[in-house]
mmCIF file with all atom_site columns, C-alpha atoms and ligand atoms in Angstrom:
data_model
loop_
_atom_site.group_PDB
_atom_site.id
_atom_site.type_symbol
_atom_site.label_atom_id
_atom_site.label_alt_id
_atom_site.label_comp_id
_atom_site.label_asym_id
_atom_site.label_entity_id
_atom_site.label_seq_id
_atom_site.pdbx_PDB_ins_code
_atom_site.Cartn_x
_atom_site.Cartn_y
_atom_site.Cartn_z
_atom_site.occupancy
_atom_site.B_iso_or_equiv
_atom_site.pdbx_formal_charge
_atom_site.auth_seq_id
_atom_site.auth_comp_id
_atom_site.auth_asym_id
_atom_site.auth_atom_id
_atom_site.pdbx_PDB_model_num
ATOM   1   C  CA  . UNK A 1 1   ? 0.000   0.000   0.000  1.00 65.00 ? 118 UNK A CA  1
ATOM   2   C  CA  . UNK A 1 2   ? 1.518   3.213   -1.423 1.00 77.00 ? 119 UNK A CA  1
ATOM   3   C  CA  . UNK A 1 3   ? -0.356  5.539   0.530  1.00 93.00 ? 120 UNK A CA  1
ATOM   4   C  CA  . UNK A 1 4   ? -0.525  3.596   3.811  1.00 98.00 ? 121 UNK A CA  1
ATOM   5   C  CA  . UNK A 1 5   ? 1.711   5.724   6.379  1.00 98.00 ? 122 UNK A CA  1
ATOM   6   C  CA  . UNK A 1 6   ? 2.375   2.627   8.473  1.00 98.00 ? 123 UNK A CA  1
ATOM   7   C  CA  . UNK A 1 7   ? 3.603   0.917   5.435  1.00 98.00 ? 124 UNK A CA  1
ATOM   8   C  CA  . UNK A 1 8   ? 5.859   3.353   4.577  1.00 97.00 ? 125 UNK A CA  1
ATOM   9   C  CA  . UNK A 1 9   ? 7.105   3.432   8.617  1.00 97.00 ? 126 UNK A CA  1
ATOM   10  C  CA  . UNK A 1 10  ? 7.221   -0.576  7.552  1.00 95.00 ? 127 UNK A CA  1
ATOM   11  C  CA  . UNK A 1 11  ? 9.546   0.426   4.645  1.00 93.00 ? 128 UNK A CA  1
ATOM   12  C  CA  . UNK A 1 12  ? 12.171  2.409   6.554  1.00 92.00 ? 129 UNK A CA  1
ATOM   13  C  CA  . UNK A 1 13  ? 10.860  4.996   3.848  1.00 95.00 ? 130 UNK A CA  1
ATOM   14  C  CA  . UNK A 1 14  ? 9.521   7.908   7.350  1.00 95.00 ? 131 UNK A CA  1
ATOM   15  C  CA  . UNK A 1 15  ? 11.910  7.263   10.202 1.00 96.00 ? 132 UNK A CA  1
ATOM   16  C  CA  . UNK A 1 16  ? 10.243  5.980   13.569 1.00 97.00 ? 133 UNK A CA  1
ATOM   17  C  CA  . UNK A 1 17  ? 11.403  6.235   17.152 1.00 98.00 ? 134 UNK A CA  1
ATOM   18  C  CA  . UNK A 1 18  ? 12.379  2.388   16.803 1.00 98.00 ? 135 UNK A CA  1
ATOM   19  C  CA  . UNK A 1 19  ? 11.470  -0.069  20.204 1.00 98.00 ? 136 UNK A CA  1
ATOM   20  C  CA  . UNK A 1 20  ? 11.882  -2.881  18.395 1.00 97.00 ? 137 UNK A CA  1
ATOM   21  C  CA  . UNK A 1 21  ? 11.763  -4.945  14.848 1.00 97.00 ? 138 UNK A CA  1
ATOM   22  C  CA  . UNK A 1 22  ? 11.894  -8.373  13.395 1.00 97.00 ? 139 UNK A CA  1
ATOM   23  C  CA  . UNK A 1 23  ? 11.060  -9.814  9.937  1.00 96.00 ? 140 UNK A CA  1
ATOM   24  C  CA  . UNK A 1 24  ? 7.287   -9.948  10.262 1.00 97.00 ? 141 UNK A CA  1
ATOM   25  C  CA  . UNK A 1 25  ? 6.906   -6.771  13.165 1.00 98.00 ? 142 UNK A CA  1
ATOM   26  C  CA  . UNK A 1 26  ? 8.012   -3.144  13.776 1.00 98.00 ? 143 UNK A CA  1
ATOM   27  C  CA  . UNK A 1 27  ? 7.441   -1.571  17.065 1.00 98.00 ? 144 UNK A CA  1
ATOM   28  C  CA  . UNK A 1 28  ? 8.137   2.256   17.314 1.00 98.00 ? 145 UNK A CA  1
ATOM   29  C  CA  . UNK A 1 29  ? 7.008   5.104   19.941 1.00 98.00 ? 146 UNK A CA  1
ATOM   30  C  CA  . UNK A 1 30  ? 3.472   6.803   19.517 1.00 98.00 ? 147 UNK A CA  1
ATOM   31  C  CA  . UNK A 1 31  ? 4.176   10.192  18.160 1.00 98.00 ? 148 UNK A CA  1
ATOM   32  C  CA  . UNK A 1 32  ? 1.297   11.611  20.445 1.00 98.00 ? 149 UNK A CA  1
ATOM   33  C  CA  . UNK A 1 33  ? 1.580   9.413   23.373 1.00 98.00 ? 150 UNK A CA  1
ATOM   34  C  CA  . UNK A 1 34  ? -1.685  8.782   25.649 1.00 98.00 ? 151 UNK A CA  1
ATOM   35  C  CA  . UNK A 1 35  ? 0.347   7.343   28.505 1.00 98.00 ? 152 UNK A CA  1
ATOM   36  C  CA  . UNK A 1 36  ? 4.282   8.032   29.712 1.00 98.00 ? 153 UNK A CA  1
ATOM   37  C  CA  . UNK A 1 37  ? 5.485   5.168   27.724 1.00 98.00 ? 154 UNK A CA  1
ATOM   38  C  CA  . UNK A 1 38  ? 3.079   4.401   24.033 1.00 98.00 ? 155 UNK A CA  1
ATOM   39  C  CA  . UNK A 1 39  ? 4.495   1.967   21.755 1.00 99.00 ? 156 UNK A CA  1
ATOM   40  C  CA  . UNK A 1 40  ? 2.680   1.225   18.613 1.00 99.00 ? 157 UNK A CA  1
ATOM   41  C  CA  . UNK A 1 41  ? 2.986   -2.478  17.403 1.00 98.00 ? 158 UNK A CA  1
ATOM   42  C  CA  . UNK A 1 42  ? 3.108   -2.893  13.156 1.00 98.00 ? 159 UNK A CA  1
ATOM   43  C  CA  . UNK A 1 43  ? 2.392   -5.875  10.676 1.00 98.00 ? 160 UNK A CA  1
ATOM   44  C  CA  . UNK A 1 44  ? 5.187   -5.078  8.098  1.00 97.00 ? 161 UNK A CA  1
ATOM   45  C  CA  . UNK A 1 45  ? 2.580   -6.837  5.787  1.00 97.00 ? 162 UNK A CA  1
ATOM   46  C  CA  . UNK A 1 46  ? -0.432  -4.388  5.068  1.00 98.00 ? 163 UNK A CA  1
ATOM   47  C  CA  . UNK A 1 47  ? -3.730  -5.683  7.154  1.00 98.00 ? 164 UNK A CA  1
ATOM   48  C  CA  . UNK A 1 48  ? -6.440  -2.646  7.651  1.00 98.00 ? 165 UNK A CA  1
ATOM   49  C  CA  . UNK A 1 49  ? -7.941  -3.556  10.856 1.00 98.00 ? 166 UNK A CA  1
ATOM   50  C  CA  . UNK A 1 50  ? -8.110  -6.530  12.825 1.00 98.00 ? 167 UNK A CA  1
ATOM   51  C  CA  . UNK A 1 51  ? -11.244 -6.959  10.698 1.00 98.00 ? 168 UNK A CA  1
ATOM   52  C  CA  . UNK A 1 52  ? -9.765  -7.608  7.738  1.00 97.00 ? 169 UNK A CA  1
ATOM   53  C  CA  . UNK A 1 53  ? -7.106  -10.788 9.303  1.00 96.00 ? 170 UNK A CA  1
ATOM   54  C  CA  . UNK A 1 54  ? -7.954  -13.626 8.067  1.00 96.00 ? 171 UNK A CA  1
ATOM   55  C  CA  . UNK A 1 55  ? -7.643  -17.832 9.251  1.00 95.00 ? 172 UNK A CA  1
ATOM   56  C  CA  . UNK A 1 56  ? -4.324  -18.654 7.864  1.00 96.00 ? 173 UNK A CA  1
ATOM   57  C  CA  . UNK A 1 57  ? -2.696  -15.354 9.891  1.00 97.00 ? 174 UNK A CA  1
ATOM   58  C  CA  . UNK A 1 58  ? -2.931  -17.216 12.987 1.00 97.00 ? 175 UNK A CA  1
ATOM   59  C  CA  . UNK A 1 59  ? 0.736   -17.084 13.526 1.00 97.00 ? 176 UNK A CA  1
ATOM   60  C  CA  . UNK A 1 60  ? 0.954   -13.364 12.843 1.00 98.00 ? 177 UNK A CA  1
ATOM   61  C  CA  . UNK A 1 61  ? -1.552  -12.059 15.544 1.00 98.00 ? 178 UNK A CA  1
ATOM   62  C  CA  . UNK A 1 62  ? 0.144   -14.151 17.809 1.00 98.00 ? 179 UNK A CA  1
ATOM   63  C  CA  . UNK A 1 63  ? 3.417   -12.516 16.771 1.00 98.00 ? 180 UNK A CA  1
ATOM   64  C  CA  . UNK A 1 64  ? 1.844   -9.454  17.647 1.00 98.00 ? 181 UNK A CA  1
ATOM   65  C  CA  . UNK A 1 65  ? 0.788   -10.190 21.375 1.00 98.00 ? 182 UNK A CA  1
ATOM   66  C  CA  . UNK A 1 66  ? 4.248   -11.655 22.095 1.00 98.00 ? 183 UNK A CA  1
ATOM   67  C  CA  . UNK A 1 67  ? 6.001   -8.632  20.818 1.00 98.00 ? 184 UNK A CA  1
ATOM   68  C  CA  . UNK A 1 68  ? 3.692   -6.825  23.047 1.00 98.00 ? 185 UNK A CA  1
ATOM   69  C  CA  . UNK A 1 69  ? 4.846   -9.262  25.695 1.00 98.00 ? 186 UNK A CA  1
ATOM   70  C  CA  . UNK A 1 70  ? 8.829   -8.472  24.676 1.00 98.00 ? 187 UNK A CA  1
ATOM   71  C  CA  . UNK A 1 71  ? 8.357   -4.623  24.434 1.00 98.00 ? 188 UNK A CA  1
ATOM   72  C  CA  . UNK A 1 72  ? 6.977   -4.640  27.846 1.00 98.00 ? 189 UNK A CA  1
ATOM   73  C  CA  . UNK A 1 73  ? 9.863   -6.445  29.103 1.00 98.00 ? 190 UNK A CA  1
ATOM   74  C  CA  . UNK A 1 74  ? 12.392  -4.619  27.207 1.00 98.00 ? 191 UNK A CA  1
ATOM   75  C  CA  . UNK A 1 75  ? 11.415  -0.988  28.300 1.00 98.00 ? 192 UNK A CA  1
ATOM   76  C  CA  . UNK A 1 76  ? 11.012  -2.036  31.870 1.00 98.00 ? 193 UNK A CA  1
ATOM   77  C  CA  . UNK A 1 77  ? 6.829   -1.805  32.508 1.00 98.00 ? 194 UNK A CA  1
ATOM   78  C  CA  . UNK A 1 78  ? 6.053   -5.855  32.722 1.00 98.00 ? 195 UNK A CA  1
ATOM   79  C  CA  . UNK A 1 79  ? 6.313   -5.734  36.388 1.00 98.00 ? 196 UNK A CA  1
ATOM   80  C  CA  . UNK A 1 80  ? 4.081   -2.740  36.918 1.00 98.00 ? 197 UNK A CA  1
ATOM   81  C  CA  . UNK A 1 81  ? 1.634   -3.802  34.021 1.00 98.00 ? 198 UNK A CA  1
ATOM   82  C  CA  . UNK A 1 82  ? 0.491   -2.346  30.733 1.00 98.00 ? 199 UNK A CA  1
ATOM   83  C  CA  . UNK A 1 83  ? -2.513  -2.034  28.448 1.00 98.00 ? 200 UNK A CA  1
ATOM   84  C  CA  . UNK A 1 84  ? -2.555  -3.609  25.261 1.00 98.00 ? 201 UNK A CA  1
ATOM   85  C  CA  . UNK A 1 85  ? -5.243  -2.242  22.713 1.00 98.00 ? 202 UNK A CA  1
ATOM   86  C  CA  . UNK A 1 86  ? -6.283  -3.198  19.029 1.00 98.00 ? 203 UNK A CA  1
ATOM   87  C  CA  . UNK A 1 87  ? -9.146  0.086   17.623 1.00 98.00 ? 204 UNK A CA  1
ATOM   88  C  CA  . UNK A 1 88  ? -10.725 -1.373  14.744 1.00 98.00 ? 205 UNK A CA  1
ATOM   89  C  CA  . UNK A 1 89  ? -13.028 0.759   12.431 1.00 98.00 ? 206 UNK A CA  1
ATOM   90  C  CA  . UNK A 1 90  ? -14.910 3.553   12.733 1.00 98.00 ? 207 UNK A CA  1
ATOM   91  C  CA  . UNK A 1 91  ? -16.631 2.933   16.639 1.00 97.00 ? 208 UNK A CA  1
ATOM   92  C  CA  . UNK A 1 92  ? -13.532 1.362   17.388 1.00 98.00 ? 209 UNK A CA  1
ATOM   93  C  CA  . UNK A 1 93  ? -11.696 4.724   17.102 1.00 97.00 ? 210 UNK A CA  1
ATOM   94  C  CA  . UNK A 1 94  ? -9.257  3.454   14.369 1.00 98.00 ? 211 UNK A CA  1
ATOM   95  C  CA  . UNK A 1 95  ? -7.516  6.659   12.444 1.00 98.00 ? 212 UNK A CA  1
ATOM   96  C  CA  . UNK A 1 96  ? -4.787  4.738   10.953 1.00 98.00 ? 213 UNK A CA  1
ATOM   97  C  CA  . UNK A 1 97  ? -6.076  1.648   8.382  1.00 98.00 ? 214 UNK A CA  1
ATOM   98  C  CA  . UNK A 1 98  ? -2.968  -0.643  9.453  1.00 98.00 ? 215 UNK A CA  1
ATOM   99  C  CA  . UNK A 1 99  ? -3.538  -2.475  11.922 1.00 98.00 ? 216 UNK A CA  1
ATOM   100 C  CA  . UNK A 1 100 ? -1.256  -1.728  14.908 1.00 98.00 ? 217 UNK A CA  1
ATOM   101 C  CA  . UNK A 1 101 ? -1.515  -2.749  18.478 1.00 98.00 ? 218 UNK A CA  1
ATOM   102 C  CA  . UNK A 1 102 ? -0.837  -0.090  21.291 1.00 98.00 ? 219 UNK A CA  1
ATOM   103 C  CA  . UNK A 1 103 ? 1.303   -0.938  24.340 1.00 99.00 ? 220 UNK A CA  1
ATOM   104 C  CA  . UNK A 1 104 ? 0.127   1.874   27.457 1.00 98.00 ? 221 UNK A CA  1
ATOM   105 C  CA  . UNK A 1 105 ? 2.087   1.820   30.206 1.00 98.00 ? 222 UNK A CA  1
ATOM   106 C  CA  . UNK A 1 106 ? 3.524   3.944   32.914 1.00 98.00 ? 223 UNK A CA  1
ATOM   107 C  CA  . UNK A 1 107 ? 0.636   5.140   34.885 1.00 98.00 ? 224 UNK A CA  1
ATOM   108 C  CA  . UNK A 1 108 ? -2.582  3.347   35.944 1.00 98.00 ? 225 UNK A CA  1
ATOM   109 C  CA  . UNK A 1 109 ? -5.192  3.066   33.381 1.00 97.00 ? 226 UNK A CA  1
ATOM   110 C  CA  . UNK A 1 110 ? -8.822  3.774   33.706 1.00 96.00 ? 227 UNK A CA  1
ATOM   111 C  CA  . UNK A 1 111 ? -12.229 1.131   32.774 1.00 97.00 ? 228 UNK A CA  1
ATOM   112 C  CA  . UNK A 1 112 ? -13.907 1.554   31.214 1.00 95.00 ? 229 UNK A CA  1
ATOM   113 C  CA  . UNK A 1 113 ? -11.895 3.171   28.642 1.00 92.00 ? 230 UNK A CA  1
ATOM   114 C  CA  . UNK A 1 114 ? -13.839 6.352   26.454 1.00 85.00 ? 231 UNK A CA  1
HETATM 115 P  P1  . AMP B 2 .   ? -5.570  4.525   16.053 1.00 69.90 ? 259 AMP B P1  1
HETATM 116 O  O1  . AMP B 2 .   ? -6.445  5.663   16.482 1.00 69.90 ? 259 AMP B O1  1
HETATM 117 O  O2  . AMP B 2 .   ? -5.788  3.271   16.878 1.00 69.90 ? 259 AMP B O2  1
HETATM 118 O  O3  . AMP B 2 .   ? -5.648  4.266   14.571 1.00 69.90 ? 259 AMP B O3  1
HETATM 119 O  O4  . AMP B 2 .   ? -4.097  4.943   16.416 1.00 69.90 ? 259 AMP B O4  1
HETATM 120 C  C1  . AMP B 2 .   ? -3.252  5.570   15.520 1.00 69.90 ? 259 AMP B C1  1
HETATM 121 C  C2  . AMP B 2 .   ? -2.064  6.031   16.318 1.00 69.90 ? 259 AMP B C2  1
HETATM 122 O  O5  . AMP B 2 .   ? -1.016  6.366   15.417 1.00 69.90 ? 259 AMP B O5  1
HETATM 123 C  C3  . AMP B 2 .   ? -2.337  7.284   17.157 1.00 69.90 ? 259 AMP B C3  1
HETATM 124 O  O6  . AMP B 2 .   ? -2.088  6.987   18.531 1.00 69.90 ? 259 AMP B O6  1
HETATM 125 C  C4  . AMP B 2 .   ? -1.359  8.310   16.596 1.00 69.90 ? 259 AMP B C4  1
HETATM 126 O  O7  . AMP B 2 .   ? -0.837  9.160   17.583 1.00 69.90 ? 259 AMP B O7  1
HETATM 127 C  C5  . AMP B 2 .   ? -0.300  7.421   15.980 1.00 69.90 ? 259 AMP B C5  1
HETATM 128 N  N1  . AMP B 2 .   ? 0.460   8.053   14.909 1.00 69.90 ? 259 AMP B N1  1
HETATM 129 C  C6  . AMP B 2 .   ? -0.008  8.739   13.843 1.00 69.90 ? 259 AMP B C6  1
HETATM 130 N  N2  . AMP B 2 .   ? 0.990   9.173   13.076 1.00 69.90 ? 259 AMP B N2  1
HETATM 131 C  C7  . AMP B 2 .   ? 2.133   8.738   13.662 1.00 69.90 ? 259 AMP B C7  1
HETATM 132 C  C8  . AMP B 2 .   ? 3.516   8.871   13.356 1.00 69.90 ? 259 AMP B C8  1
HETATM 133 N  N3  . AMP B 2 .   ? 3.937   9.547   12.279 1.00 69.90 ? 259 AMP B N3  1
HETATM 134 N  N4  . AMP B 2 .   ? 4.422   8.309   14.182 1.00 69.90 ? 259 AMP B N4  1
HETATM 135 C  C9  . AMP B 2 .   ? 4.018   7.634   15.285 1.00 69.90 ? 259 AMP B C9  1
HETATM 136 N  N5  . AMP B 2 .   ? 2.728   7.461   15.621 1.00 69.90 ? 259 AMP B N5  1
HETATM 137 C  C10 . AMP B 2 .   ? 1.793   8.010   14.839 1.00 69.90 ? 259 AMP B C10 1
HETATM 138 ZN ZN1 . ZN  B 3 .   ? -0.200  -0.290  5.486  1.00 69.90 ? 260 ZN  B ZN1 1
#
């Protein structure tokens, strides 16, 4: 996806605050962080929303959550806890169409969320 901004991030082709990346994942700081330490979570592949993966990608959501698992454990939060989130469309509160999966951490989160 030419236009997709998280595909270019995927691309090296717009430089990210880089947490963290593997073959299948990148993991870079939100640039307008809702918590002290946001950490957005990438597909380099292009999926829209969590909507759109499909049976067969199994392997790749679960790639996801464990890089979730290995940010929080690299930048130090683990112990202290975290909030992992997936927005998907429009009532989900989704602005980017790649899906991504936050990682909140640093303060104590609120439920229900707004
Ligand atoms: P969502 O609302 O779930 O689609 O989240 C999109 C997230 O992408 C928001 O938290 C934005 O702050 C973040 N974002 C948008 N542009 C950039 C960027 N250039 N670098 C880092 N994060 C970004
Ligand atoms: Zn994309």
């Amino acid at each position: 996806m030419t236009d997709c901004l998280f595909c270019k991030m995927a691309n090296n082709e717009i430089p990210v605050d880089l947490v963290l990346e593997t073959e299948h994942l990148m993991a870079f700081r939100d640039i307008n962080p809702q918590a002290p330490q946001h950490v957005l979570i990438i597909p380099r592949v292009h999926v829209r929303s969590l909507e759109d993966l499909e049976p067969g990608q199994e392997d790749l959501a679960g790639t996801l959550l464990l890089a979730a698992q290995q940010v929080a454990r690299q930048e130090g939060f683990a112990d202290r806890g975290y909030r992992t989130v997936i927005n998907s469309g429009h009532d989900g509160g989704q602005e980017v169409q790649h899906l991504h999966v936050h990682v909140l951490a640093g303060r104590r989160m609120q439920w229900p969320p707004g």
